[in-house]
Every structure is written in structure tokens, then in C-alpha cells.
Amino acid sequence: MSTTKTSWPEVVGWPAAQAVTQVNTDRPDVAIEVLPSGTSVSPGFSSTRVRVFFDGTGSVAATPQVG
């Protein structure tokens, strides 16, 4: 069983920059996209991408996950 981290529920509410640092520390192999909440994104799964959505205050609005 893999122990590779694929989601970061603990960073919800954190400043986006701090969340990016945490994701990068846990998974330096993925590309991180930082986007305003509600941004339209292209569909499709990527095992090498994590999207971090932030709200109007710059805080993480939803659990970042690989995909």
C-alpha cells in the first residue's frame, strides 16, 4: 500500500502560500496550481498536479488534492 500523500485537508483555511509550501514539502514531484475559488479549469486527472483554490481573503477554500 502506498503512503504517498494525495490530499491536504489540514491546509483548508491556511494562507495559500503556506499551503503551497506544505504540499511542496510533502510532494516535491507534483506541479502546484494556485487559483481563485470558482475558476474554470480543464477537466481531466493528472497524477502530477495539485490545485490549490483560495478565497477572497487568500485562504485555502477547499481541500487540495492530486488530480
CSV table of C-alpha atoms in Angstrom, one decimal, residues 5 8 10 12-13 20 23 26 30-32 34 36-39 41 43 45 50-54 58 60-61 63 65:
chain,number,residue,atom,x,y,z
A,5,LYS,CA,0.1,11.8,0.3
A,8,TRP,CA,-4.2,18.0,2.3
A,10,GLU,CA,-5.3,20.2,7.1
A,12,VAL,CA,-8.0,24.4,4.5
A,13,GLY,CA,-8.2,27.9,5.9
A,20,VAL,CA,1.7,25.6,-1.3
A,23,VAL,CA,2.2,20.5,-0.4
A,26,ASP,CA,5.1,16.5,1.1
A,30,VAL,CA,3.9,17.5,-8.3
A,31,ALA,CA,3.2,20.8,-10.1
A,32,ILE,CA,1.0,23.1,-7.9
A,34,VAL,CA,-2.9,28.2,-7.3
A,36,PRO,CA,-9.1,31.7,-7.2
A,37,SER,CA,-12.1,29.7,-6.0
A,38,GLY,CA,-14.6,29.3,-8.8
A,39,THR,CA,-12.0,29.4,-11.6
A,41,VAL,CA,-10.3,24.5,-15.1
A,43,PRO,CA,-11.3,18.6,-16.9
A,45,PHE,CA,-6.9,13.9,-14.0
A,50,VAL,CA,-2.3,19.6,-7.3
A,51,ARG,CA,-4.7,22.6,-7.5
A,52,VAL,CA,-5.0,24.9,-4.5
A,53,PHE,CA,-8.1,27.1,-4.6
A,54,PHE,CA,-8.2,30.2,-2.5
A,58,GLY,CA,-6.3,34.5,0.2
A,60,VAL,CA,-7.4,27.9,1.0
A,61,ALA,CA,-11.1,27.3,0.3
A,63,THR,CA,-9.0,20.5,0.2
A,65,GLN,CA,-5.7,17.0,-3.9
